[in-house]
Short mmCIF file of C-alpha atoms in Angstrom, two decimals:
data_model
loop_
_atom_site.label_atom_id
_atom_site.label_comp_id
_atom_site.label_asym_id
_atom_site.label_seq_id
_atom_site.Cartn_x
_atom_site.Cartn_y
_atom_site.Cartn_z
CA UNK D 1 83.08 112.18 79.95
CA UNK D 2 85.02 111.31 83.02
CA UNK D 3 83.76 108.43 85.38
CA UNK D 4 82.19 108.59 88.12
CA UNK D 5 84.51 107.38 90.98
CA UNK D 6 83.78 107.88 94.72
CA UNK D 7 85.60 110.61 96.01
CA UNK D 8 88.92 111.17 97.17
CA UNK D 9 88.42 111.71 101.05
CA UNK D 10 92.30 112.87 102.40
CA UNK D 11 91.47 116.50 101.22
CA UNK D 12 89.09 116.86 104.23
CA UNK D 13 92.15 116.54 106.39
CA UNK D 14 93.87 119.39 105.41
CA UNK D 15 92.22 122.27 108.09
CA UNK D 16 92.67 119.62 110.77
CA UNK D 17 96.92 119.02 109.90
CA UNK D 18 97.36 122.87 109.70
CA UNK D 19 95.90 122.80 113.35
CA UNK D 20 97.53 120.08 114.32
CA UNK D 21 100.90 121.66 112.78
CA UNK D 22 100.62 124.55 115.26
CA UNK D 23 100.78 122.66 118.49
CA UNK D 24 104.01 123.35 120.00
CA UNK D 25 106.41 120.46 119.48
CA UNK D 26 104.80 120.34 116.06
CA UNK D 27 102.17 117.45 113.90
CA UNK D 28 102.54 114.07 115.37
CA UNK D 29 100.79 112.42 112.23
CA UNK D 30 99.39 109.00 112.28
CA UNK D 31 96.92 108.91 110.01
CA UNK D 32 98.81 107.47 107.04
CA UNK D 33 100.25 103.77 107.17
CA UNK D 34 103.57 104.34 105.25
CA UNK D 35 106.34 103.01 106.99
CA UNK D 36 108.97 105.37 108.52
CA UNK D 37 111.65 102.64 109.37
CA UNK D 38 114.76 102.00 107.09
CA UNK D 39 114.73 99.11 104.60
CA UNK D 40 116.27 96.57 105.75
CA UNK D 41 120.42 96.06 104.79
CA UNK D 42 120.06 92.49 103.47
CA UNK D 43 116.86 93.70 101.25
CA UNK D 44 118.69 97.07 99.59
CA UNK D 45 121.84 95.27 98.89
CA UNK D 46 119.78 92.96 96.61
CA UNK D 47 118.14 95.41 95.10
CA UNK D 48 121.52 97.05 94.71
CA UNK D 49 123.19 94.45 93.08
CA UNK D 50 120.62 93.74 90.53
CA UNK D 51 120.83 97.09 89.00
CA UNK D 52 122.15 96.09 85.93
CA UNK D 53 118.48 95.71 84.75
CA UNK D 54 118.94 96.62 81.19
CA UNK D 55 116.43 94.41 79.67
CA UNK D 56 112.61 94.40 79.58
CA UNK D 57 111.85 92.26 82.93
CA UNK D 58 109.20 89.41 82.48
CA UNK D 59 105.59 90.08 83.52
CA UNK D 60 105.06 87.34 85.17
CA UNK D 61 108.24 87.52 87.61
CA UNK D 62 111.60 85.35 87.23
CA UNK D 63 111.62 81.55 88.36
CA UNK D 64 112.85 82.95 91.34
CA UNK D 65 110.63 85.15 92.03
CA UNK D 66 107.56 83.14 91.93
CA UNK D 67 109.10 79.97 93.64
CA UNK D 68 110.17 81.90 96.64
CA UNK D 69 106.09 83.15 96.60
CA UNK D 70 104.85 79.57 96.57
CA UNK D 71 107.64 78.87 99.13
CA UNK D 72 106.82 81.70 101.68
CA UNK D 73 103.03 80.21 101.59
CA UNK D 74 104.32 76.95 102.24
CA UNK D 75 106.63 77.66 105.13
CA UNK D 76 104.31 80.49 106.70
CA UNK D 77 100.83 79.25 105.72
CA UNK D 78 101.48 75.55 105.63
CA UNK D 79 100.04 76.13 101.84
CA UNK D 80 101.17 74.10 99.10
CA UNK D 81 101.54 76.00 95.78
CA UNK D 82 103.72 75.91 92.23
CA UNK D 83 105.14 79.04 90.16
CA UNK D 84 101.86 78.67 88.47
CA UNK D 85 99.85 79.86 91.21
CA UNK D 86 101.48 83.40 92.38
CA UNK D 87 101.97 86.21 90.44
CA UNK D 88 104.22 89.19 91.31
CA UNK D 89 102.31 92.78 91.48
CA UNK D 90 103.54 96.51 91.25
CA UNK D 91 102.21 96.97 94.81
CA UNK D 92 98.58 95.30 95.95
CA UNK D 93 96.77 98.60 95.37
CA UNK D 94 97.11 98.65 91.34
CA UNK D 95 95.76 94.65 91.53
CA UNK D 96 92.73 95.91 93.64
CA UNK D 97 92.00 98.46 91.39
CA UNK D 98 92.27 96.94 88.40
CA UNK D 99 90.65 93.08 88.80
CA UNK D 100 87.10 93.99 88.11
CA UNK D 101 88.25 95.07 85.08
CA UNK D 102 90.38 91.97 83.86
CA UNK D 103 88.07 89.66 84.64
CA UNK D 104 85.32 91.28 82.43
CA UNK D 105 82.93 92.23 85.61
CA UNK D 106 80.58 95.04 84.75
CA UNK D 107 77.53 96.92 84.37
CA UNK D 108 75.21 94.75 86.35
CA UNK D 109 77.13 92.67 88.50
CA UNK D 110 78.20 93.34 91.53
CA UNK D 111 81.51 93.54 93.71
CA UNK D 112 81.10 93.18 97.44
CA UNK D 113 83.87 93.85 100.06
CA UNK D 114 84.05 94.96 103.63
CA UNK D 115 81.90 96.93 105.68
CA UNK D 116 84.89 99.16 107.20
CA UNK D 117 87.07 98.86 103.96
CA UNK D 118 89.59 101.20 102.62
CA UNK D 119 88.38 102.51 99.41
CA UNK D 120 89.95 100.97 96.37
CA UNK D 121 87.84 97.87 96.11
CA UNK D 122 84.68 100.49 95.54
CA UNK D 123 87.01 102.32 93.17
CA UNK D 124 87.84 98.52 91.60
CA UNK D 125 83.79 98.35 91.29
CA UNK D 126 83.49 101.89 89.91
CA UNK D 127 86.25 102.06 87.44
CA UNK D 128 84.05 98.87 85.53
CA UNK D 129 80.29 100.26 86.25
CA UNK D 130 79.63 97.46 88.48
CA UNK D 131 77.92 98.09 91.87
CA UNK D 132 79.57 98.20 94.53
CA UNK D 133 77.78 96.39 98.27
CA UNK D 134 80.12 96.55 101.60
CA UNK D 135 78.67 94.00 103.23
CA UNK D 136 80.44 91.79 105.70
CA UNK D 137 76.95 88.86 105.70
CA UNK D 138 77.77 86.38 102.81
CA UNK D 139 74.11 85.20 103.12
CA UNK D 140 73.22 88.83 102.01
CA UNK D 141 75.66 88.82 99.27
CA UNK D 142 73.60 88.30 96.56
CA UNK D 143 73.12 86.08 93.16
CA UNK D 144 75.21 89.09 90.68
CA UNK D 145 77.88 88.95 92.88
CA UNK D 146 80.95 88.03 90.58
CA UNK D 147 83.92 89.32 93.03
CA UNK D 148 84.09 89.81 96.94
CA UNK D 149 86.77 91.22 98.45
CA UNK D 150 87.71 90.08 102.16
CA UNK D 151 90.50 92.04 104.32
CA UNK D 152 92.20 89.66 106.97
CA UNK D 153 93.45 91.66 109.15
CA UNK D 154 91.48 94.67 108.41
CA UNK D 155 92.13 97.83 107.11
CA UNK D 156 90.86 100.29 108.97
CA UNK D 157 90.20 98.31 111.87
CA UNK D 158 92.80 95.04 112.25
CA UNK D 159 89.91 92.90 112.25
CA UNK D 160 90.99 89.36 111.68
CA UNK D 161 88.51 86.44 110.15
CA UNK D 162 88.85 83.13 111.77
CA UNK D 163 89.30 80.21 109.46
CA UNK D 164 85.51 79.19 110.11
CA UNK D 165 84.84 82.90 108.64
CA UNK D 166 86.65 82.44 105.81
CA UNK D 167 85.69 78.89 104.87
CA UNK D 168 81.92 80.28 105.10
CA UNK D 169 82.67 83.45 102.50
CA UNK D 170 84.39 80.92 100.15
CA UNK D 171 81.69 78.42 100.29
CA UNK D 172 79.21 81.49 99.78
CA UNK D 173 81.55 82.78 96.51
CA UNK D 174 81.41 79.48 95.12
CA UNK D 175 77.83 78.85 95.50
CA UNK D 176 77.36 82.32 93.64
CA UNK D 177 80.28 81.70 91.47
CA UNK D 178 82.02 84.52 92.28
CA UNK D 179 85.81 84.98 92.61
CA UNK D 180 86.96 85.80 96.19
CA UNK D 181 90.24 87.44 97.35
CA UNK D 182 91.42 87.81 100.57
CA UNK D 183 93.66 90.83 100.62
CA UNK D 184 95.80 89.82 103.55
CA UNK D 185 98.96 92.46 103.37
CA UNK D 186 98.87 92.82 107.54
CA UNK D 187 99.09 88.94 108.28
CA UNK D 188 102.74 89.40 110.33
CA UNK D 189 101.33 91.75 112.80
CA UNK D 190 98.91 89.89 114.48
CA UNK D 191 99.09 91.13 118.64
CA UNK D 192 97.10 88.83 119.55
CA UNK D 193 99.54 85.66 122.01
CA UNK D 194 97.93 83.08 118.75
CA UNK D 195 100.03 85.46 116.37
CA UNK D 196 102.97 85.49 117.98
CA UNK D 197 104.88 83.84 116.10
CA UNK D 198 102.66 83.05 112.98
CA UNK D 199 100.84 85.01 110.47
CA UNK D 200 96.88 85.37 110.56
CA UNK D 201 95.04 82.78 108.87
CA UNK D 202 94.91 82.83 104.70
CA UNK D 203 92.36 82.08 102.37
CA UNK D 204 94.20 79.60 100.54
CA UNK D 205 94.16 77.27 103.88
CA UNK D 206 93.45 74.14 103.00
CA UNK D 207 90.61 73.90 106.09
CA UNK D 208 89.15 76.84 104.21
CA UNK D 209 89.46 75.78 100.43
CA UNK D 210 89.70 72.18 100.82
CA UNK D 211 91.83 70.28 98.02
CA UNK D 212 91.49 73.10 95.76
CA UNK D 213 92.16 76.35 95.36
CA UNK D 214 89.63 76.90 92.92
CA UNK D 215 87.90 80.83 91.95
CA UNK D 216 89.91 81.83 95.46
CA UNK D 217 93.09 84.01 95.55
CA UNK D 218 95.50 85.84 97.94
CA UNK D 219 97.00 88.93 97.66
CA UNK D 220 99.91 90.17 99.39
CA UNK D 221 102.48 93.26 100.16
CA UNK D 222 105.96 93.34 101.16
CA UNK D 223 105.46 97.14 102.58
CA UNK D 224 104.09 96.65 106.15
CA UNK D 225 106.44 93.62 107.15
CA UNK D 226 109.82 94.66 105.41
CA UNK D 227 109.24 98.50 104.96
CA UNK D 228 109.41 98.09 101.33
CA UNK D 229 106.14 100.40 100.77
CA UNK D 230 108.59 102.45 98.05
CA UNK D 231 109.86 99.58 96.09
CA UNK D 232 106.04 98.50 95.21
CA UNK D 233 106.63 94.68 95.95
CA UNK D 234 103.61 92.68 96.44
CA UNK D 235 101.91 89.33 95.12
CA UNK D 236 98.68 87.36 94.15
CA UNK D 237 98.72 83.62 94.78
CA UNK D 238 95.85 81.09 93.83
CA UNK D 239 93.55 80.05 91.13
CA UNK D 240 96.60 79.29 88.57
CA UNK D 241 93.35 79.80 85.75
CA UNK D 242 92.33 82.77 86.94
CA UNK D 243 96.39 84.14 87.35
CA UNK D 244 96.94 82.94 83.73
CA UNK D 245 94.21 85.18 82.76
CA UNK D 246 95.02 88.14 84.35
CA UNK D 247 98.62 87.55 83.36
CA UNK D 248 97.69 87.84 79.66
CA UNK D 249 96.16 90.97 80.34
CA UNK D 250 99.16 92.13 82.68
CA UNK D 251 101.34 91.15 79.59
CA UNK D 252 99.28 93.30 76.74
CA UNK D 253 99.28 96.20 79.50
CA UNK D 254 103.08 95.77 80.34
CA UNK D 255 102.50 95.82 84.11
CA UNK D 256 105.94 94.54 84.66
CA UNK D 257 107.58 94.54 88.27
CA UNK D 258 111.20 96.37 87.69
CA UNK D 259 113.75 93.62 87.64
CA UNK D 260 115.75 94.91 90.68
CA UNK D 261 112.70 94.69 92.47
CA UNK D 262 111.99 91.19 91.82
CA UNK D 263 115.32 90.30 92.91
CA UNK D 264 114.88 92.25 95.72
CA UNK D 265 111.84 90.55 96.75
CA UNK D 266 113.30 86.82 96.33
CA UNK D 267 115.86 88.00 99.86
CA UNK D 268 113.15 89.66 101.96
CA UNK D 269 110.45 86.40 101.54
CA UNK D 270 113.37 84.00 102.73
CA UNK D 271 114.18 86.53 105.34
CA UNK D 272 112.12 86.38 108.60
CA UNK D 273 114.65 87.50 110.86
CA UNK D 274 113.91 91.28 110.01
CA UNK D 275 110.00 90.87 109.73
CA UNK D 276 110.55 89.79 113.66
CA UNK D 277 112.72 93.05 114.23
CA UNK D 278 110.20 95.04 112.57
CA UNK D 279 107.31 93.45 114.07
CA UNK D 280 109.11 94.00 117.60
CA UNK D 281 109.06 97.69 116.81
CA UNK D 282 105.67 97.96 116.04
CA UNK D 283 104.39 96.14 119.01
CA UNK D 284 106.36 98.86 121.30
CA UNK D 285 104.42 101.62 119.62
CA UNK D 286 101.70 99.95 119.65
CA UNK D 287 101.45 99.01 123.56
CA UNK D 288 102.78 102.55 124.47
CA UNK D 289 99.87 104.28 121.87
CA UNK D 290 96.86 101.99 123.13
CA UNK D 291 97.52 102.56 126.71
CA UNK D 292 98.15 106.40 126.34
CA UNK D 293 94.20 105.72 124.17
CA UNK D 294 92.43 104.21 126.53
CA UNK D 295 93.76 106.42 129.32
CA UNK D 296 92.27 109.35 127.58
CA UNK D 297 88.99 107.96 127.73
CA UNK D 298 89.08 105.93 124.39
CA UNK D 299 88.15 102.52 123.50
CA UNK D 300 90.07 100.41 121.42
CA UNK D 301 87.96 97.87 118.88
CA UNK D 302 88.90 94.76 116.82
CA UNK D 303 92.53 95.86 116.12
CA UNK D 304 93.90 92.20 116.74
CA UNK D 305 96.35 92.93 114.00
CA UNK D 306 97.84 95.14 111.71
CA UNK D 307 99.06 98.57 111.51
CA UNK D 308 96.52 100.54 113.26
CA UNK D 309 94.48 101.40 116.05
CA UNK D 310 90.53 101.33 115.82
CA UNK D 311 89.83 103.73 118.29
CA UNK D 312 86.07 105.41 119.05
CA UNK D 313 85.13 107.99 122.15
CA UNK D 314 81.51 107.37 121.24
CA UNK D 315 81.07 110.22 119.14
CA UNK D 316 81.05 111.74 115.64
CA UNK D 317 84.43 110.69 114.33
CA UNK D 318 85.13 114.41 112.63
CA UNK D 319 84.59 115.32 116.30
CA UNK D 320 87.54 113.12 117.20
CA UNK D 321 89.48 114.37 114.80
CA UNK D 322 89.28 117.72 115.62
CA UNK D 323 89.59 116.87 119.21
CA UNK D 324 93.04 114.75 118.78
CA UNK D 325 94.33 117.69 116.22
CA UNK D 326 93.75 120.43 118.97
CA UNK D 327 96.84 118.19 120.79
CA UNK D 328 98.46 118.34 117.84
CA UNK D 329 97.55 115.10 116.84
CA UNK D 330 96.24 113.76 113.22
CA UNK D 331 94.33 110.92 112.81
CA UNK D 332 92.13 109.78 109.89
CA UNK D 333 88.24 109.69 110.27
CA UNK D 334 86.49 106.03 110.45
CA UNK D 335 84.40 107.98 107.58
CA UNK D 336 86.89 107.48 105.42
CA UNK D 337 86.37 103.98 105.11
CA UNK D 338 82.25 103.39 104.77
CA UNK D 339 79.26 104.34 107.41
CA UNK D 340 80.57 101.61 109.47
CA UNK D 341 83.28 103.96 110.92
CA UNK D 342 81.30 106.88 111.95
CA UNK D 343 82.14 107.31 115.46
CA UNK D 344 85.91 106.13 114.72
CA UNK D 345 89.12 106.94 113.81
CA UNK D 346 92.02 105.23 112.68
CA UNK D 347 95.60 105.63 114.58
CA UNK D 348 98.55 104.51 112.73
CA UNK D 349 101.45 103.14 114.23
CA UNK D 350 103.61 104.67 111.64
CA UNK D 351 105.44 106.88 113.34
CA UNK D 352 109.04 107.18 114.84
CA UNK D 353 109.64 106.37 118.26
CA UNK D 354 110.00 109.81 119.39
CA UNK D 355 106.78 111.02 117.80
CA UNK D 356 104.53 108.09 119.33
CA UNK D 357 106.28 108.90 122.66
CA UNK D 358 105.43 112.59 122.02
CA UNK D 359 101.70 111.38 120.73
CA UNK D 360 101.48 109.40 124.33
CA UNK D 361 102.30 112.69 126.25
CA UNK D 362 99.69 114.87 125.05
CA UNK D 363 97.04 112.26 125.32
CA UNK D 364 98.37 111.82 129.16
CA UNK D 365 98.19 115.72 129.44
CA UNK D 366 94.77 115.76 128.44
CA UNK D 367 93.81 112.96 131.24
CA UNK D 368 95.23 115.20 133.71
CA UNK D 369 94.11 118.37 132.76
CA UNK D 370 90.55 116.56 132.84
CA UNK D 371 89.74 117.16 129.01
CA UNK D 372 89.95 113.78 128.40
CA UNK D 373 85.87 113.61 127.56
CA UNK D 374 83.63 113.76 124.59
CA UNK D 375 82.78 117.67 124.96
CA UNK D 376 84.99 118.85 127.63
CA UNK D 377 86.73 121.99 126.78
CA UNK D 378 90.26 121.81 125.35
CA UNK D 379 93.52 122.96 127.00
CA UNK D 380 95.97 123.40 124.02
CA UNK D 381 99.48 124.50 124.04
CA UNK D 382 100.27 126.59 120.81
CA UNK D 383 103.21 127.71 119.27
CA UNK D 384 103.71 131.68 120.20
#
């Protein structure tokens, strides 16, 4: 009998991209967050050079590897770690999905993440028969819990939790005796002037976690900051118990990180010259996409950091949809991501420069031609 996993929403989408594809000029589509820049040089030549990968690789990462992990936490974070507390990942999404599961969580317990939450960490809950509670209150969270799941900065909405928050939700886990994970893959963008030149707070901060990073983890991904989204480069850093664990499991599984990948990964965490370039490029998009927003009579919430826009006209967020695809525009639903996005949608900034420009010229069209307004009647260009 096949489980019974929450459905897969992106198949709703498809009548609103073939509408959205007949706008003259064609799709501008920003409802997925995969990166359209180039990897960068210094990144592909290591990956390049390590090619001769003609051995099994090792589970739990090279030397290397893992030391440059504990080193980027130190030098970003201000987090002191050893090789014994990261762990290198085929991508975050596989460790999301597949934690319940190797820490024995099931039928009875319960796995609590976000209210606005992309939706592996209910398919993490599902895949094990656990239930699943997005719920953003830890004093609501309640005595099953045995994982929660925190997103600093947010995906859909770039919320980012202050240290206070996130010393609360660990004090709450360990009270419950729950692990916690702060899935933190958006921590370079931060827009906000405190971000400028740092990351978003972690978990693993020591004014969070104190002298221990006991039952807490923190995962992160190489694809947003060095447009590496196709190379499936990501991390978990923490709990070294909890890490050995799951690396035993990893090991009998043979979730193994290609070699060239690895090496590949060692150059872009000792690299921040190109996170700045690509952060720099986002930010453009960004400031040219929120102003072109709001002009059009939309307001822009939370998104303090991260990849997207969290943008509501006070209305049904299908409505939006259908309103932004009419310009030839596709953005994904708020509903996609829990009842707590029902009058939102979520506007990627993953788009070339020349379709966020062309994005930013509809929107102004529609402010002029006075459609700009939750029910006004559309004015839309087609292709002949």
């Amino acid at each position: 009998m096949a489980l019974d996993l929450p459905d897969f929403p992106w198949d709703q989408l498809v009548p609103f991209k073939q509408r959205a594809a007949e706008y003259e000029g064609g799709i501008v589509d920003l409802s997925v967050g995969s990166p359209v820049d180039p990897t960068p040089e210094v990144v592909r030549r290591a990956l390049a050079d390590a090619t001769d990968a003609h051995a099994y690789p090792q589970v739990a990462g090279t030397p290397a590897l893992r030391q440059a992990i504990a080193d980027w936490y130190g030098r970003r974070h201000g987090v002191t770690l050893t090789e014994a507390h990261t762990l290198p990942t085929i991508g975050s999404k596989e460790f999301i999905a597949g934690l319940a599961l190797w820490l024995g969580i099931g039928t009875g317990d319960t796995v609590v993440f976000p209210a606005a939450a992309y939706p592996t960490y209910e398919l993490g809950a599902a895949l094990v028969g656990a239930d699943a509670l997005a719920s953003d209150d830890p004093a609501a969270w309640p005595s099953t819990t045995k994982l929660v799941w925190l997103n600093s900065p947010g995906n859909p909405d770039g919320r980012v939790l202050s240290i206070d928050d996130l010393r609360v939700a660990v004090a709450r886990a360990r009270e419950l005796g729950a692990v916690i994970v702060g899935d933190e893959c958006y921590a370079e963008l931060g827009w906000d002037p405190e971000y400028a030149t740092t990351p978003t707070p972690t978990i693993l901060d020591p004014r969070v976690v104190g002298d221990s990073v006991d039952g807490v983890l923190s995962v992160y991904s190489l694809s947003k900051q060095s447009n590496l989204a196709g190379y499936r480069a990501a991390f978990v850093a923490g709990d070294a118990e909890i890490l050995a664990d799951v690396l035993a499991v990893r090991k009998h599984a043979g979730l193994m990180p290609p070699l060239p990948v690895q090496e590949a990964m060692v150059v872009a965490l000792a690299d921040q010259t190109h996170v700045q370039q690509q952060k720099a490029r986002y930010r453009a998009r960004r400031n040219m996409l929120r102003r072109a927003l709001e002009g059009a009579g939309f307001r822009i919430d939370h998104s303090e950091a991260g990849l997207y826009l969290w943008a509501t006209r006070g209305e049904p967020a299908l409505d939006t949809v259908s309103w932004l695809a009419d310009r030839g525009i596709l953005v994904a639903p708020g509903t996609f991501y829990g009842v707590a996005g029902g009058e939102h949608v979520r506007v990627a900034l993953t788009a070339t420069d020349e379709r966020i420009a062309a994005a930013a010229q509809r929107l102004a069209s529609s402010r002029r031609l006075g459609t700009a307004q939750p029910g006004a009647q559309s004015v839309v260009p087609t292709k002949s």
